[in-house]
C-alpha cells in the first residue's frame, strides 16, 4: 500500500527549464500560424 503514495513527478530534474522551453515552442507555433494566416489574406486580395 505504501508504494501507491510515491511521487509521480519531481521538480529536481530541471522542470522549470522544460516548462520554459515548452512555453517558447508553443508561442513560436502560435506566431507561425498567425503569420501564415496573415500571408494567406494578402494572396487572396491580390487575385
XYZ file of C-alpha atoms in Angstrom:
47
model
C 0.000 0.000 0.000
C 2.901 2.385 0.644
C 4.033 2.034 -2.969
C 0.870 3.817 -4.132
C 1.951 7.082 -2.488
C 5.231 7.604 -4.343
C 5.800 10.906 -6.127
C 4.932 10.771 -9.812
C 6.872 13.939 -10.586
C 9.982 15.570 -9.228
C 10.831 19.263 -9.534
C 14.550 18.469 -9.186
C 15.170 17.479 -12.809
C 15.065 20.950 -14.386
C 11.298 21.100 -14.700
C 11.305 24.896 -14.727
C 13.632 24.885 -17.737
C 11.483 22.314 -19.523
C 8.328 24.349 -18.860
C 10.055 27.467 -20.185
C 11.208 25.711 -23.365
C 7.734 24.263 -23.875
C 6.181 27.724 -23.472
C 8.594 29.167 -26.050
C 7.755 26.379 -28.501
C 4.015 26.992 -28.094
C 4.479 30.743 -28.590
C 6.545 30.035 -31.700
C 3.867 27.740 -33.133
C 1.147 30.323 -32.494
C 3.280 33.043 -34.107
C 3.896 30.856 -37.162
C 0.179 30.130 -37.551
C -0.702 33.820 -37.229
C 1.984 34.698 -39.807
C 0.609 32.115 -42.254
C -2.951 33.347 -41.722
C -1.931 36.925 -42.499
C 0.038 35.918 -45.589
C -2.967 33.960 -46.938
C -5.204 37.032 -46.679
C -2.760 39.092 -48.760
C -2.670 36.454 -51.505
C -6.477 36.291 -51.677
C -6.757 40.070 -52.022
C -4.253 40.170 -54.907
C -6.308 37.782 -57.036
